[in-house]
mmCIF file of C-alpha atoms in Angstrom:
data_model
loop_
_atom_site.group_PDB
_atom_site.id
_atom_site.type_symbol
_atom_site.label_atom_id
_atom_site.label_comp_id
_atom_site.label_asym_id
_atom_site.label_seq_id
_atom_site.Cartn_x
_atom_site.Cartn_y
_atom_site.Cartn_z
ATOM 1 C CA UNK Y 1 118.044 72.843 -5.156
ATOM 2 C CA UNK Y 2 120.989 70.932 -6.238
ATOM 3 C CA UNK Y 3 124.354 72.270 -6.948
ATOM 4 C CA UNK Y 4 125.575 71.859 -10.435
ATOM 5 C CA UNK Y 5 128.815 71.373 -9.558
ATOM 6 C CA UNK Y 6 128.311 68.560 -7.184
ATOM 7 C CA UNK Y 7 125.650 66.921 -9.247
ATOM 8 C CA UNK Y 8 128.379 66.847 -12.277
ATOM 9 C CA UNK Y 9 131.382 65.321 -9.468
ATOM 10 C CA UNK Y 10 128.389 62.777 -8.299
ATOM 11 C CA UNK Y 11 127.994 62.046 -12.126
ATOM 12 C CA UNK Y 12 131.525 61.641 -13.003
ATOM 13 C CA UNK Y 13 131.986 59.429 -9.742
ATOM 14 C CA UNK Y 14 129.447 57.009 -11.126
ATOM 15 C CA UNK Y 15 130.473 56.966 -14.792
ATOM 16 C CA UNK Y 16 134.310 56.230 -13.068
ATOM 17 C CA UNK Y 17 132.831 53.326 -11.112
ATOM 18 C CA UNK Y 18 131.044 51.764 -14.021
ATOM 19 C CA UNK Y 19 134.308 52.174 -15.887
ATOM 20 C CA UNK Y 20 136.120 50.202 -13.099
ATOM 21 C CA UNK Y 21 133.255 47.442 -13.352
ATOM 22 C CA UNK Y 22 133.756 47.210 -17.188
ATOM 23 C CA UNK Y 23 137.464 46.753 -16.636
ATOM 24 C CA UNK Y 24 136.947 44.102 -14.301
ATOM 25 C CA UNK Y 25 135.006 42.288 -16.991
ATOM 26 C CA UNK Y 26 138.070 42.443 -19.644
ATOM 27 C CA UNK Y 27 140.561 41.482 -16.923
ATOM 28 C CA UNK Y 28 138.710 38.325 -16.175
ATOM 29 C CA UNK Y 29 138.618 37.543 -19.466
ATOM 30 C CA UNK Y 30 142.460 37.449 -19.546
ATOM 31 C CA UNK Y 31 142.220 33.966 -17.656
ATOM 32 C CA UNK Y 32 138.695 32.648 -18.538
ATOM 33 C CA UNK Y 33 137.030 32.487 -21.979
ATOM 34 C CA UNK Y 34 133.376 32.636 -22.821
ATOM 35 C CA UNK Y 35 131.607 33.282 -19.484
ATOM 36 C CA UNK Y 36 130.854 36.722 -19.907
ATOM 37 C CA UNK Y 37 126.983 36.124 -18.824
ATOM 38 C CA UNK Y 38 128.529 34.393 -15.350
ATOM 39 C CA UNK Y 39 130.986 37.122 -14.835
ATOM 40 C CA UNK Y 40 128.150 39.775 -15.375
ATOM 41 C CA UNK Y 41 125.928 37.639 -12.549
ATOM 42 C CA UNK Y 42 128.904 37.590 -10.176
ATOM 43 C CA UNK Y 43 129.469 41.350 -10.402
ATOM 44 C CA UNK Y 44 125.415 41.746 -9.786
ATOM 45 C CA UNK Y 45 125.956 39.615 -6.572
ATOM 46 C CA UNK Y 46 128.677 42.082 -5.466
ATOM 47 C CA UNK Y 47 126.898 45.119 -6.092
ATOM 48 C CA UNK Y 48 123.848 44.001 -4.430
ATOM 49 C CA UNK Y 49 125.453 41.993 -1.405
ATOM 50 C CA UNK Y 50 124.302 38.587 -2.482
ATOM 51 C CA UNK Y 51 125.484 34.932 -3.149
ATOM 52 C CA UNK Y 52 125.443 33.180 -5.926
ATOM 53 C CA UNK Y 53 124.872 29.513 -6.739
ATOM 54 C CA UNK Y 54 127.250 27.970 -9.529
ATOM 55 C CA UNK Y 55 126.310 25.135 -11.359
ATOM 56 C CA UNK Y 56 128.440 23.482 -14.148
ATOM 57 C CA UNK Y 57 129.664 19.835 -14.754
ATOM 58 C CA UNK Y 58 133.487 19.557 -13.639
ATOM 59 C CA UNK Y 59 136.047 21.455 -16.217
ATOM 60 C CA UNK Y 60 134.112 24.612 -16.911
ATOM 61 C CA UNK Y 61 136.447 26.861 -15.298
ATOM 62 C CA UNK Y 62 134.190 27.585 -12.067
ATOM 63 C CA UNK Y 63 137.275 27.870 -9.812
ATOM 64 C CA UNK Y 64 139.484 29.798 -12.291
ATOM 65 C CA UNK Y 65 136.181 32.394 -12.651
ATOM 66 C CA UNK Y 66 136.174 32.782 -8.962
ATOM 67 C CA UNK Y 67 139.730 33.108 -8.501
ATOM 68 C CA UNK Y 68 140.362 36.081 -11.490
ATOM 69 C CA UNK Y 69 137.187 37.810 -9.923
ATOM 70 C CA UNK Y 70 138.580 38.221 -6.709
ATOM 71 C CA UNK Y 71 142.180 39.019 -8.429
ATOM 72 C CA UNK Y 72 140.726 42.010 -10.361
ATOM 73 C CA UNK Y 73 138.967 43.450 -7.421
ATOM 74 C CA UNK Y 74 141.655 42.771 -5.077
ATOM 75 C CA UNK Y 75 139.581 40.969 -2.760
ATOM 76 C CA UNK Y 76 140.556 38.368 -0.288
ATOM 77 C CA UNK Y 77 139.436 34.736 -1.755
ATOM 78 C CA UNK Y 78 139.398 31.399 0.185
ATOM 79 C CA UNK Y 79 138.317 28.329 -1.144
ATOM 80 C CA UNK Y 80 136.940 25.156 0.750
ATOM 81 C CA UNK Y 81 135.983 21.768 -0.844
ATOM 82 C CA UNK Y 82 132.832 20.431 0.733
ATOM 83 C CA UNK Y 83 132.666 16.774 2.029
ATOM 84 C CA UNK Y 84 130.685 14.552 3.671
ATOM 85 C CA UNK Y 85 132.951 14.796 6.837
ATOM 86 C CA UNK Y 86 133.469 18.678 6.743
ATOM 87 C CA UNK Y 87 132.202 20.054 10.056
ATOM 88 C CA UNK Y 88 130.278 23.494 10.465
ATOM 89 C CA UNK Y 89 133.667 24.712 12.290
ATOM 90 C CA UNK Y 90 135.965 23.767 9.470
ATOM 91 C CA UNK Y 91 133.989 26.421 7.623
ATOM 92 C CA UNK Y 92 133.128 29.275 10.277
ATOM 93 C CA UNK Y 93 136.084 28.712 12.942
ATOM 94 C CA UNK Y 94 136.307 27.062 16.239
ATOM 95 C CA UNK Y 95 137.632 27.798 19.859
ATOM 96 C CA UNK Y 96 140.709 26.274 20.372
ATOM 97 C CA UNK Y 97 143.067 26.351 23.409
ATOM 98 C CA UNK Y 98 146.269 28.268 23.415
ATOM 99 C CA UNK Y 99 148.648 27.058 25.497
ATOM 100 C CA UNK Y 100 150.926 30.141 24.989
ATOM 101 C CA UNK Y 101 148.401 32.336 26.707
ATOM 102 C CA UNK Y 102 146.911 29.557 28.680
ATOM 103 C CA UNK Y 103 143.416 30.736 27.288
ATOM 104 C CA UNK Y 104 140.550 29.748 24.899
ATOM 105 C CA UNK Y 105 140.669 31.742 21.751
ATOM 106 C CA UNK Y 106 138.864 31.299 18.497
ATOM 107 C CA UNK Y 107 140.623 30.545 15.493
ATOM 108 C CA UNK Y 108 139.012 31.849 12.550
ATOM 109 C CA UNK Y 109 137.618 30.002 9.513
ATOM 110 C CA UNK Y 110 137.580 30.379 5.918
ATOM 111 C CA UNK Y 111 134.678 32.464 5.843
ATOM 112 C CA UNK Y 112 136.307 34.840 6.958
ATOM 113 C CA UNK Y 113 137.081 36.673 3.845
ATOM 114 C CA UNK Y 114 135.434 38.668 0.991
ATOM 115 C CA UNK Y 115 134.904 35.876 -1.795
ATOM 116 C CA UNK Y 116 134.407 32.061 -0.421
ATOM 117 C CA UNK Y 117 134.122 29.419 -3.098
ATOM 118 C CA UNK Y 118 132.084 26.673 -1.676
ATOM 119 C CA UNK Y 119 132.944 23.938 -3.869
ATOM 120 C CA UNK Y 120 130.695 21.177 -4.133
ATOM 121 C CA UNK Y 121 128.203 22.397 -1.457
ATOM 122 C CA UNK Y 122 125.625 19.786 -2.024
ATOM 123 C CA UNK Y 123 128.652 17.173 -1.004
ATOM 124 C CA UNK Y 124 128.035 18.071 3.075
ATOM 125 C CA UNK Y 125 125.680 17.375 5.494
ATOM 126 C CA UNK Y 126 122.485 20.011 6.047
ATOM 127 C CA UNK Y 127 124.573 20.837 9.527
ATOM 128 C CA UNK Y 128 127.371 22.300 7.893
ATOM 129 C CA UNK Y 129 125.395 23.645 4.968
ATOM 130 C CA UNK Y 130 123.173 25.587 7.468
ATOM 131 C CA UNK Y 131 126.194 27.176 9.488
ATOM 132 C CA UNK Y 132 127.286 28.498 5.881
ATOM 133 C CA UNK Y 133 123.901 29.806 5.154
ATOM 134 C CA UNK Y 134 123.509 31.041 8.345
ATOM 135 C CA UNK Y 135 127.041 33.256 7.901
ATOM 136 C CA UNK Y 136 125.523 34.524 4.910
ATOM 137 C CA UNK Y 137 122.179 35.511 5.948
ATOM 138 C CA UNK Y 138 123.934 37.196 8.992
ATOM 139 C CA UNK Y 139 126.845 38.194 8.073
ATOM 140 C CA UNK Y 140 128.498 37.207 11.487
ATOM 141 C CA UNK Y 141 129.617 33.724 13.370
ATOM 142 C CA UNK Y 142 129.000 33.994 16.773
ATOM 143 C CA UNK Y 143 131.022 31.587 18.800
ATOM 144 C CA UNK Y 144 131.300 30.869 22.658
ATOM 145 C CA UNK Y 145 129.127 34.204 23.252
ATOM 146 C CA UNK Y 146 131.005 36.321 20.992
ATOM 147 C CA UNK Y 147 129.647 37.494 17.622
ATOM 148 C CA UNK Y 148 132.232 38.367 15.302
ATOM 149 C CA UNK Y 149 131.382 40.589 11.612
ATOM 150 C CA UNK Y 150 132.281 38.953 8.632
ATOM 151 C CA UNK Y 151 134.227 41.490 6.214
ATOM 152 C CA UNK Y 152 132.247 43.460 3.502
ATOM 153 C CA UNK Y 153 131.963 43.216 0.592
ATOM 154 C CA UNK Y 154 131.253 39.491 1.584
ATOM 155 C CA UNK Y 155 130.366 36.805 -1.734
ATOM 156 C CA UNK Y 156 129.884 33.376 -1.545
ATOM 157 C CA UNK Y 157 129.895 31.190 -4.841
ATOM 158 C CA UNK Y 158 128.836 27.858 -4.149
ATOM 159 C CA UNK Y 159 129.358 24.999 -7.155
ATOM 160 C CA UNK Y 160 127.161 22.023 -7.440
ATOM 161 C CA UNK Y 161 127.619 19.462 -10.234
ATOM 162 C CA UNK Y 162 123.783 19.012 -12.000
ATOM 163 C CA UNK Y 163 124.707 15.648 -13.213
ATOM 164 C CA UNK Y 164 126.172 13.899 -9.643
ATOM 165 C CA UNK Y 165 123.688 12.998 -6.994
ATOM 166 C CA UNK Y 166 125.310 9.753 -5.847
ATOM 167 C CA UNK Y 167 126.605 10.782 -1.697
ATOM 168 C CA UNK Y 168 125.126 14.672 -2.218
ATOM 169 C CA UNK Y 169 122.660 16.338 0.317
ATOM 170 C CA UNK Y 170 120.372 18.371 -1.561
ATOM 171 C CA UNK Y 171 119.651 21.496 -0.593
ATOM 172 C CA UNK Y 172 116.539 22.229 0.808
ATOM 173 C CA UNK Y 173 114.180 24.991 -1.018
ATOM 174 C CA UNK Y 174 114.786 27.577 2.126
ATOM 175 C CA UNK Y 175 118.088 27.485 1.823
ATOM 176 C CA UNK Y 176 118.268 27.941 -1.964
ATOM 177 C CA UNK Y 177 116.323 31.112 -1.613
ATOM 178 C CA UNK Y 178 119.207 32.559 0.127
ATOM 179 C CA UNK Y 179 121.343 32.758 -3.032
ATOM 180 C CA UNK Y 180 120.494 35.828 -4.885
ATOM 181 C CA UNK Y 181 121.230 33.882 -8.241
ATOM 182 C CA UNK Y 182 121.478 30.698 -9.776
ATOM 183 C CA UNK Y 183 123.887 31.173 -12.499
ATOM 184 C CA UNK Y 184 124.632 27.740 -15.042
ATOM 185 C CA UNK Y 185 128.167 27.362 -16.377
ATOM 186 C CA UNK Y 186 127.345 25.653 -20.324
ATOM 187 C CA UNK Y 187 129.981 23.924 -21.881
ATOM 188 C CA UNK Y 188 131.720 26.060 -24.617
ATOM 189 C CA UNK Y 189 130.994 26.365 -27.995
ATOM 190 C CA UNK Y 190 133.744 25.357 -30.750
ATOM 191 C CA UNK Y 191 135.201 28.349 -31.558
ATOM 192 C CA UNK Y 192 135.611 28.877 -27.599
ATOM 193 C CA UNK Y 193 136.916 25.337 -26.841
ATOM 194 C CA UNK Y 194 139.500 25.965 -29.267
ATOM 195 C CA UNK Y 195 140.660 29.705 -27.908
ATOM 196 C CA UNK Y 196 140.982 27.785 -24.617
ATOM 197 C CA UNK Y 197 143.081 25.161 -26.064
ATOM 198 C CA UNK Y 198 145.038 27.534 -27.878
ATOM 199 C CA UNK Y 199 146.035 29.805 -24.567
ATOM 200 C CA UNK Y 200 147.045 26.724 -22.621
ATOM 201 C CA UNK Y 201 149.393 25.669 -25.932
ATOM 202 C CA UNK Y 202 150.721 28.990 -25.629
ATOM 203 C CA UNK Y 203 152.035 28.425 -21.828
ATOM 204 C CA UNK Y 204 148.765 29.602 -20.131
ATOM 205 C CA UNK Y 205 148.692 28.232 -16.334
ATOM 206 C CA UNK Y 206 145.619 28.629 -14.399
ATOM 207 C CA UNK Y 207 147.391 28.402 -11.352
ATOM 208 C CA UNK Y 208 149.393 31.439 -11.867
ATOM 209 C CA UNK Y 209 147.223 34.292 -12.615
ATOM 210 C CA UNK Y 210 150.003 36.563 -12.138
ATOM 211 C CA UNK Y 211 151.448 35.434 -15.774
ATOM 212 C CA UNK Y 212 148.062 35.907 -17.353
ATOM 213 C CA UNK Y 213 148.582 39.549 -16.544
ATOM 214 C CA UNK Y 214 145.410 40.037 -14.476
ATOM 215 C CA UNK Y 215 145.512 43.442 -13.091
ATOM 216 C CA UNK Y 216 143.672 44.641 -10.005
ATOM 217 C CA UNK Y 217 141.311 47.445 -11.151
ATOM 218 C CA UNK Y 218 139.035 48.151 -8.145
ATOM 219 C CA UNK Y 219 139.312 47.459 -4.574
ATOM 220 C CA UNK Y 220 136.642 46.753 -1.313
ATOM 221 C CA UNK Y 221 136.005 50.585 -0.946
ATOM 222 C CA UNK Y 222 135.223 51.165 -4.801
ATOM 223 C CA UNK Y 223 132.607 48.099 -4.540
ATOM 224 C CA UNK Y 224 130.959 49.485 -1.540
ATOM 225 C CA UNK Y 225 130.644 52.642 -3.357
ATOM 226 C CA UNK Y 226 129.307 51.502 -5.762
ATOM 227 C CA UNK Y 227 126.626 49.543 -3.978
ATOM 228 C CA UNK Y 228 125.494 52.877 -2.784
ATOM 229 C CA UNK Y 229 124.849 54.148 -6.246
ATOM 230 C CA UNK Y 230 123.087 50.861 -6.942
ATOM 231 C CA UNK Y 231 120.752 51.700 -4.174
ATOM 232 C CA UNK Y 232 119.699 54.962 -5.591
ATOM 233 C CA UNK Y 233 118.822 53.231 -9.359
ATOM 234 C CA UNK Y 234 115.108 54.135 -9.742
ATOM 235 C CA UNK Y 235 112.199 51.736 -10.229
ATOM 236 C CA UNK Y 236 109.083 53.139 -11.558
ATOM 237 C CA UNK Y 237 105.344 51.862 -10.169
ATOM 238 C CA UNK Y 238 104.550 50.137 -13.617
ATOM 239 C CA UNK Y 239 108.035 48.176 -13.488
ATOM 240 C CA UNK Y 240 107.345 46.915 -9.852
ATOM 241 C CA UNK Y 241 104.073 46.159 -11.014
ATOM 242 C CA UNK Y 242 105.489 44.077 -13.785
ATOM 243 C CA UNK Y 243 107.904 42.185 -11.304
ATOM 244 C CA UNK Y 244 104.812 41.377 -9.200
ATOM 245 C CA UNK Y 245 102.689 40.080 -12.464
ATOM 246 C CA UNK Y 246 105.712 38.029 -13.087
ATOM 247 C CA UNK Y 247 105.875 36.429 -9.731
ATOM 248 C CA UNK Y 248 102.259 35.936 -9.354
ATOM 249 C CA UNK Y 249 102.196 34.018 -12.972
ATOM 250 C CA UNK Y 250 105.114 31.717 -11.834
ATOM 251 C CA UNK Y 251 102.515 30.648 -8.802
ATOM 252 C CA UNK Y 252 100.031 29.967 -11.455
ATOM 253 C CA UNK Y 253 101.289 27.634 -13.890
ATOM 254 C CA UNK Y 254 99.976 24.246 -13.745
ATOM 255 C CA UNK Y 255 103.550 22.789 -14.152
ATOM 256 C CA UNK Y 256 104.441 24.563 -10.998
ATOM 257 C CA UNK Y 257 104.116 23.140 -7.608
ATOM 258 C CA UNK Y 258 105.885 26.086 -5.593
ATOM 259 C CA UNK Y 259 106.273 29.571 -7.395
ATOM 260 C CA UNK Y 260 108.333 32.699 -6.773
ATOM 261 C CA UNK Y 261 107.541 34.113 -3.194
ATOM 262 C CA UNK Y 262 107.951 37.597 -2.315
ATOM 263 C CA UNK Y 263 111.081 37.200 -1.221
ATOM 264 C CA UNK Y 264 112.163 36.339 -5.067
ATOM 265 C CA UNK Y 265 110.541 38.985 -6.114
ATOM 266 C CA UNK Y 266 112.505 41.515 -4.351
ATOM 267 C CA UNK Y 267 115.235 39.735 -5.434
ATOM 268 C CA UNK Y 268 114.924 40.186 -9.156
ATOM 269 C CA UNK Y 269 114.192 43.902 -8.195
ATOM 270 C CA UNK Y 270 117.643 43.871 -6.330
ATOM 271 C CA UNK Y 271 119.501 42.311 -9.163
ATOM 272 C CA UNK Y 272 117.393 44.332 -12.320
ATOM 273 C CA UNK Y 273 118.875 47.594 -10.181
ATOM 274 C CA UNK Y 274 122.570 46.190 -10.388
ATOM 275 C CA UNK Y 275 122.476 45.175 -13.826
ATOM 276 C CA UNK Y 276 120.572 48.537 -14.938
ATOM 277 C CA UNK Y 277 123.402 50.254 -13.424
ATOM 278 C CA UNK Y 278 126.349 48.173 -14.760
ATOM 279 C CA UNK Y 279 124.225 48.812 -18.050
ATOM 280 C CA UNK Y 280 124.518 52.871 -17.701
ATOM 281 C CA UNK Y 281 121.065 53.477 -16.488
ATOM 282 C CA UNK Y 282 119.895 55.300 -13.578
ATOM 283 C CA UNK Y 283 116.535 53.371 -13.584
ATOM 284 C CA UNK Y 284 115.320 50.016 -14.130
ATOM 285 C CA UNK Y 285 113.319 48.741 -17.439
ATOM 286 C CA UNK Y 286 111.085 45.853 -18.264
ATOM 287 C CA UNK Y 287 114.483 45.025 -20.406
ATOM 288 C CA UNK Y 288 116.619 44.714 -17.369
ATOM 289 C CA UNK Y 289 113.716 42.679 -15.322
ATOM 290 C CA UNK Y 290 113.566 40.290 -18.173
ATOM 291 C CA UNK Y 291 117.689 39.891 -18.352
ATOM 292 C CA UNK Y 292 117.843 38.999 -14.693
ATOM 293 C CA UNK Y 293 114.619 36.825 -14.035
ATOM 294 C CA UNK Y 294 116.117 33.319 -14.845
ATOM 295 C CA UNK Y 295 119.214 33.837 -12.695
ATOM 296 C CA UNK Y 296 116.816 35.462 -10.059
ATOM 297 C CA UNK Y 297 114.684 32.813 -10.025
ATOM 298 C CA UNK Y 298 115.222 29.119 -11.438
ATOM 299 C CA UNK Y 299 116.027 28.174 -8.136
ATOM 300 C CA UNK Y 300 113.338 29.364 -6.557
ATOM 301 C CA UNK Y 301 110.583 27.507 -8.295
ATOM 302 C CA UNK Y 302 109.702 23.479 -7.732
ATOM 303 C CA UNK Y 303 107.811 21.872 -10.528
ATOM 304 C CA UNK Y 304 105.096 19.285 -10.629
ATOM 305 C CA UNK Y 305 106.317 15.460 -10.369
ATOM 306 C CA UNK Y 306 104.825 15.036 -13.315
ATOM 307 C CA UNK Y 307 105.887 17.957 -15.308
ATOM 308 C CA UNK Y 308 109.788 16.904 -14.669
ATOM 309 C CA UNK Y 309 109.133 13.668 -16.001
ATOM 310 C CA UNK Y 310 107.737 15.207 -18.973
ATOM 311 C CA UNK Y 311 111.067 17.332 -19.446
ATOM 312 C CA UNK Y 312 109.565 20.560 -18.448
ATOM 313 C CA UNK Y 313 112.417 22.827 -16.687
ATOM 314 C CA UNK Y 314 112.183 26.055 -14.572
ATOM 315 C CA UNK Y 315 114.063 27.989 -17.072
ATOM 316 C CA UNK Y 316 111.313 26.910 -20.195
ATOM 317 C CA UNK Y 317 108.475 27.889 -17.552
ATOM 318 C CA UNK Y 318 110.120 31.173 -17.135
ATOM 319 C CA UNK Y 319 110.232 31.672 -20.839
ATOM 320 C CA UNK Y 320 106.474 30.966 -21.091
ATOM 321 C CA UNK Y 321 105.783 33.749 -18.034
ATOM 322 C CA UNK Y 322 108.175 36.271 -19.801
ATOM 323 C CA UNK Y 323 106.139 35.817 -22.834
ATOM 324 C CA UNK Y 324 102.983 35.799 -21.459
ATOM 325 C CA UNK Y 325 102.826 38.581 -18.903
ATOM 326 C CA UNK Y 326 102.025 42.144 -20.532
ATOM 327 C CA UNK Y 327 105.056 44.335 -20.372
ATOM 328 C CA UNK Y 328 104.752 48.146 -19.240
ATOM 329 C CA UNK Y 329 105.391 50.869 -22.212
#
């Protein structure tokens, strides 16, 4: 039998943790206007130990968003500009000769941080992409027979430009599948863009986040404790069956060449649990599944060539699937 005092303390701790994550949104909003859904996606990824692919044209605050998130969570953050001549060791680190000690030592690369912004990941060759994605999957870097663990929490936010393909190396489907979510940053509406200009006119400097008043409201330990809470979020058999039916429906669509894999189904389950927890629920519902399905699945599907020529999109297919698959009551 559960001790009522202990249960009450656990509930209070969960509520406090949720409040801290709500405060993160408010802190990020001091620097970034109008990207609430993307902030939610980044928090979901942090809570599940996943990674995020950010897609948007230049100038929609992708870098500022990630920097603001790291500042509000008191997490280490590094940025790597991916270029065609970037080598794997430039990301993960490499063994170098130290003249002082007359020995070879490992020099840590920028991947040894909590949040890594991999800017324009599709501009670097597959060999360097693979080195980063291996670190994402294994949470470690191996060099000279030694294995070094990456810090926790660890999140890679990789960006790519959706309209510029010259001189890029498209991420293969197997590598795209390693990202928990693909978040799309759209151009702002008129009111949001006006607010951006108003802030800049008032003296806002995106390079000086301290001046924007962003406070650290949660640390690495708080994120890891919240992850443990998320893992305890319940998922009923009917909701699990609903996720399976949705995944199978993507594979049966005539416009789809490659549908969602079982790994994609587990990714949606994890994302829905984190979203439910952030929303104050202790069990996921079909609404949570539907909310996270586009971000969790849009990059895990391949369309038939003729469907792409006709203007069909993965988001359109997912909207259709969500409308057609019966929702459990």
